[in-house]
XYZ file of N, CA and C in Angstrom:
351
model
N 0.844 -1.156 0.002
C -0.010 -0.003 0.021
C 0.879 1.252 -0.005
N 0.551 2.223 -0.813
C 1.339 3.428 -0.913
C 0.694 4.555 -0.075
N 1.582 5.407 0.464
C 1.105 6.543 1.188
C 0.897 7.684 0.196
N -0.104 8.492 0.482
C -0.364 9.670 -0.345
C 0.786 10.674 -0.149
N 1.137 11.400 -1.156
C 2.209 12.392 -1.002
C 1.806 13.430 0.062
N 2.769 13.779 0.914
C 2.556 14.780 1.936
C 1.935 14.267 3.213
N 1.581 12.961 3.282
C 0.991 12.386 4.483
C 2.105 11.706 5.266
N 2.272 12.148 6.494
C 3.289 11.566 7.367
C 2.616 10.607 8.322
N 3.200 9.467 8.493
C 2.648 8.409 9.364
C 2.482 8.913 10.785
N 3.437 9.666 11.284
C 3.358 10.193 12.663
C 2.170 11.122 12.805
N 1.840 11.933 11.769
C 0.713 12.830 11.858
C -0.633 12.040 11.902
N -0.712 11.023 11.104
C -1.910 10.171 11.038
C -2.101 9.490 12.407
N -1.021 8.973 12.948
C -1.033 8.297 14.251
C -1.568 9.287 15.336
N -1.076 10.522 15.342
C -1.471 11.524 16.328
C -2.950 11.855 16.208
N -3.459 11.985 15.001
C -4.883 12.255 14.783
C -5.743 11.093 15.360
N -5.351 9.871 15.082
C -6.082 8.698 15.560
C -6.001 8.580 17.099
N -4.835 8.876 17.634
C -4.663 8.835 19.086
C -5.580 9.833 19.751
N -5.632 11.039 19.232
C -6.511 12.100 19.829
C -7.954 11.675 19.697
N -8.368 11.038 18.649
C -9.764 10.588 18.492
C -10.128 9.600 19.571
N -9.197 8.749 19.963
C -9.462 7.765 20.987
C -9.388 8.399 22.359
N -8.331 9.100 22.666
C -8.062 9.638 24.010
C -9.061 10.749 24.306
N -9.390 11.574 23.332
C -10.206 12.749 23.583
C -11.666 12.524 23.121
N -12.074 11.248 23.089
C -13.458 10.996 22.623
C -14.438 11.703 23.536
N -15.468 12.260 22.931
C -16.411 12.984 23.784
C -17.214 12.044 24.648
N -17.355 12.388 25.867
C -18.207 11.637 26.808
C -19.437 12.482 27.084
N -20.535 12.186 26.460
C -21.685 13.034 26.554
C -22.542 12.775 27.769
N -22.303 11.684 28.494
C -23.197 11.314 29.614
C -22.332 10.855 30.799
N -22.371 11.618 31.878
C -21.662 11.239 33.133
C -22.665 10.420 33.990
N -22.232 9.233 34.369
C -23.111 8.318 35.113
C -22.441 7.974 36.438
N -23.227 8.079 37.496
C -22.795 7.660 38.834
C -23.502 6.368 39.180
N -22.701 5.371 39.619
C -23.259 4.077 39.971
C -22.745 3.682 41.337
N -23.471 2.723 41.938
C -22.917 2.061 43.109
C -22.768 0.597 42.749
N -21.654 0.034 43.219
C -21.269 -1.331 42.848
C -21.087 -2.138 44.154
N -21.638 -3.305 44.180
C -21.398 -4.164 45.357
C -19.913 -4.524 45.415
N -19.393 -4.408 46.612
C -17.933 -4.653 46.797
C -17.538 -6.045 46.283
N -18.422 -7.038 46.357
C -18.107 -8.387 45.910
C -17.870 -8.473 44.390
N -18.349 -7.466 43.656
C -18.181 -7.464 42.206
C -17.303 -6.312 41.719
N -16.720 -5.554 42.656
C -15.951 -4.335 42.258
C -14.786 -4.669 41.347
N -14.017 -5.705 41.636
C -12.866 -6.026 40.812
C -13.280 -6.302 39.386
N -14.285 -7.135 39.186
C -14.758 -7.447 37.829
C -15.322 -6.179 37.150
N -16.108 -5.396 37.889
C -16.685 -4.174 37.373
C -15.565 -3.243 36.837
N -14.513 -3.090 37.646
C -13.432 -2.171 37.230
C -12.710 -2.693 35.980
N -12.492 -4.018 35.907
C -11.839 -4.554 34.738
C -12.685 -4.365 33.491
N -13.980 -4.604 33.570
C -14.843 -4.511 32.371
C -15.215 -3.098 31.988
N -15.077 -2.169 32.936
C -15.487 -0.773 32.661
C -14.380 0.207 32.711
N -13.153 -0.238 32.669
C -11.982 0.598 32.812
C -11.990 1.771 31.765
N -12.398 1.474 30.548
C -12.367 2.521 29.527
C -13.383 3.628 29.777
N -14.450 3.335 30.518
C -15.472 4.318 30.787
C -15.331 5.042 32.123
N -14.459 4.574 32.960
C -14.259 5.205 34.300
C -13.695 6.604 34.135
N -14.212 7.543 34.885
C -13.679 8.919 34.846
C -12.813 9.242 36.071
N -12.909 8.384 37.088
C -12.082 8.563 38.309
C -12.043 7.250 39.038
N -11.111 7.139 39.975
C -11.064 5.972 40.811
C -12.315 5.904 41.686
N -12.832 4.716 41.953
C -14.027 4.610 42.781
C -13.801 5.187 44.205
N -14.916 5.695 44.771
C -14.863 6.231 46.149
C -15.093 5.045 47.068
N -14.036 4.633 47.766
C -14.083 3.374 48.506
C -13.541 3.606 49.930
N -14.369 3.407 50.947
C -13.920 3.546 52.312
C -13.370 2.229 52.862
N -13.434 1.172 52.046
C -12.890 -0.109 52.425
C -13.781 -0.953 53.309
N -14.956 -0.435 53.696
C -15.831 -1.118 54.630
C -17.268 -1.316 54.143
N -17.789 -0.358 53.381
C -19.171 -0.384 52.951
C -19.428 -1.530 51.996
N -20.695 -1.970 51.975
C -21.088 -3.003 51.012
C -21.082 -2.469 49.586
N -21.365 -1.139 49.419
C -21.462 -0.487 48.126
C -20.301 0.490 47.948
N -19.823 0.577 46.710
C -18.737 1.498 46.353
C -19.239 2.389 45.231
N -19.007 3.702 45.318
C -19.425 4.626 44.286
C -18.403 4.668 43.122
N -18.887 4.732 41.896
C -18.014 4.835 40.745
C -18.631 5.813 39.763
N -17.777 6.498 38.982
C -18.224 7.473 37.997
C -17.744 7.046 36.603
N -18.687 7.048 35.677
C -18.421 6.605 34.303
C -18.821 7.696 33.341
N -18.329 7.565 32.113
C -18.771 8.499 31.038
C -19.032 7.658 29.803
N -20.186 7.965 29.199
C -20.602 7.268 27.955
C -20.904 8.337 26.885
N -20.750 7.933 25.662
C -21.009 8.828 24.542
C -22.508 9.105 24.399
N -23.319 8.088 24.638
C -24.785 8.164 24.525
C -25.408 7.340 25.610
N -26.626 7.656 25.982
C -27.300 7.001 27.101
C -27.463 5.494 26.871
N -27.642 5.097 25.639
C -27.845 3.663 25.347
C -26.647 2.803 25.744
N -25.427 3.390 25.731
C -24.232 2.628 26.124
C -24.270 2.170 27.583
N -25.075 2.835 28.398
C -25.208 2.446 29.804
C -25.834 1.071 29.974
N -26.481 0.538 28.928
C -27.098 -0.761 28.972
C -26.088 -1.860 29.303
N -24.805 -1.617 29.019
C -23.803 -2.638 29.339
C -23.806 -2.954 30.819
N -24.278 -1.988 31.654
C -24.312 -2.255 33.109
C -25.319 -3.311 33.523
N -26.265 -3.626 32.626
C -27.247 -4.650 32.918
C -26.603 -6.004 33.097
N -25.414 -6.192 32.602
C -24.700 -7.483 32.778
C -24.449 -7.766 34.247
N -24.466 -6.735 35.080
C -24.202 -6.904 36.510
C -25.504 -7.102 37.286
N -26.620 -7.175 36.620
C -27.928 -7.402 37.233
C -28.119 -6.483 38.437
N -28.234 -7.083 39.640
C -28.466 -6.228 40.833
C -27.205 -5.938 41.590
N -26.059 -6.164 40.998
C -24.790 -5.847 41.656
C -24.321 -4.412 41.382
N -24.990 -3.763 40.439
C -24.692 -2.375 40.079
C -26.056 -1.630 39.999
N -26.077 -0.460 40.599
C -27.257 0.391 40.489
C -26.844 1.767 39.977
N -27.496 2.237 38.927
C -27.253 3.586 38.419
C -27.964 4.553 39.376
N -27.243 5.520 39.891
C -27.836 6.526 40.787
C -28.241 7.771 40.030
N -27.465 8.114 39.014
C -27.768 9.281 38.198
C -27.021 9.156 36.867
N -27.512 9.856 35.868
C -28.666 10.733 35.775
C -29.931 9.967 35.561
N -31.097 10.608 35.726
C -32.399 9.957 35.566
C -32.572 9.283 34.208
N -32.032 9.896 33.148
C -32.202 9.265 31.835
C -31.483 7.945 31.686
N -30.352 7.775 32.381
C -29.688 6.490 32.384
C -30.467 5.453 33.167
N -31.061 5.829 34.307
C -31.863 4.942 35.068
C -33.095 4.518 34.248
N -33.700 5.445 33.504
C -34.862 5.147 32.680
C -34.497 4.200 31.541
N -33.336 4.409 30.971
C -32.856 3.552 29.867
C -32.695 2.101 30.348
N -32.070 1.936 31.513
C -31.921 0.592 32.064
C -33.230 -0.008 32.490
N -34.130 0.775 33.075
C -35.437 0.233 33.479
C -36.237 -0.243 32.235
N -36.150 0.531 31.147
C -36.856 0.149 29.924
C -36.258 -1.150 29.324
N -34.947 -1.241 29.311
C -34.303 -2.448 28.796
C -34.608 -3.652 29.662
N -34.621 -3.469 30.997
C -34.939 -4.571 31.900
C -36.391 -5.018 31.739
N -37.278 -4.053 31.488
C -38.690 -4.391 31.257
C -38.854 -5.199 29.958
N -38.118 -4.821 28.961
C -38.173 -5.567 27.695
C -37.630 -7.002 27.864
N -36.612 -7.130 28.615
C -36.076 -8.467 28.901
C -37.112 -9.289 29.720
N -37.746 -8.647 30.677
C -38.769 -9.318 31.499
C -39.910 -9.764 30.623
N -40.264 -8.995 29.612
C -41.364 -9.369 28.728
C -41.019 -10.614 27.899
N -39.755 -10.715 27.553
C -39.324 -11.907 26.760
C -39.262 -13.169 27.659
N -38.706 -13.032 28.824
C -38.471 -14.195 29.687
C -39.451 -14.391 30.800
N -40.329 -13.433 31.077
C -41.261 -13.533 32.183
C -42.486 -14.379 31.846
N -43.213 -14.715 32.879
C -44.446 -15.449 32.699
C -44.261 -16.889 32.328
N -45.362 -17.496 31.871
C -45.367 -18.948 31.543
C -45.214 -19.185 30.044
N -44.907 -18.149 29.314
C -44.791 -18.270 27.872
C -43.621 -19.183 27.498
N -43.869 -20.102 26.614
C -42.830 -21.021 26.156
C -41.962 -20.335 25.111
N -40.682 -20.698 24.982
C -39.845 -20.100 23.977
C -40.386 -20.363 22.571
N -40.182 -19.438 21.679
C -40.598 -19.602 20.289
C -39.508 -20.321 19.519
N -39.927 -21.343 18.800
C -38.977 -22.110 17.999
C -38.824 -21.475 16.599
N -37.575 -21.372 16.149
C -37.275 -20.987 14.773
C -37.687 -19.593 14.318
N -37.926 -18.694 15.236
C -38.275 -17.366 14.781
C -37.252 -16.330 15.172
């Protein structure tokens, strides 16, 4: 592959680096995480953390602050079920509540799974 005239590899690398490092975080989210899942939470959410968790070393819950580009990205927190609770903002709580309700509609009740659809 040939480089275009006047394009320096170092310049391209710097532009790409800035796009990753300086990506806009449009939604600041505060959560509480059960201490028993904190290590896993930190490993899986390292890229979204905006600060080290507020941890007194004793409480059952630890506060953490995350940043997402859009509210829908907060849905990844559903993987922690009841081990993580979004405290703010309200739109992130509403997004997770809506997603959880949709999951409940699929798996709730006595409805049998649909075959082949």
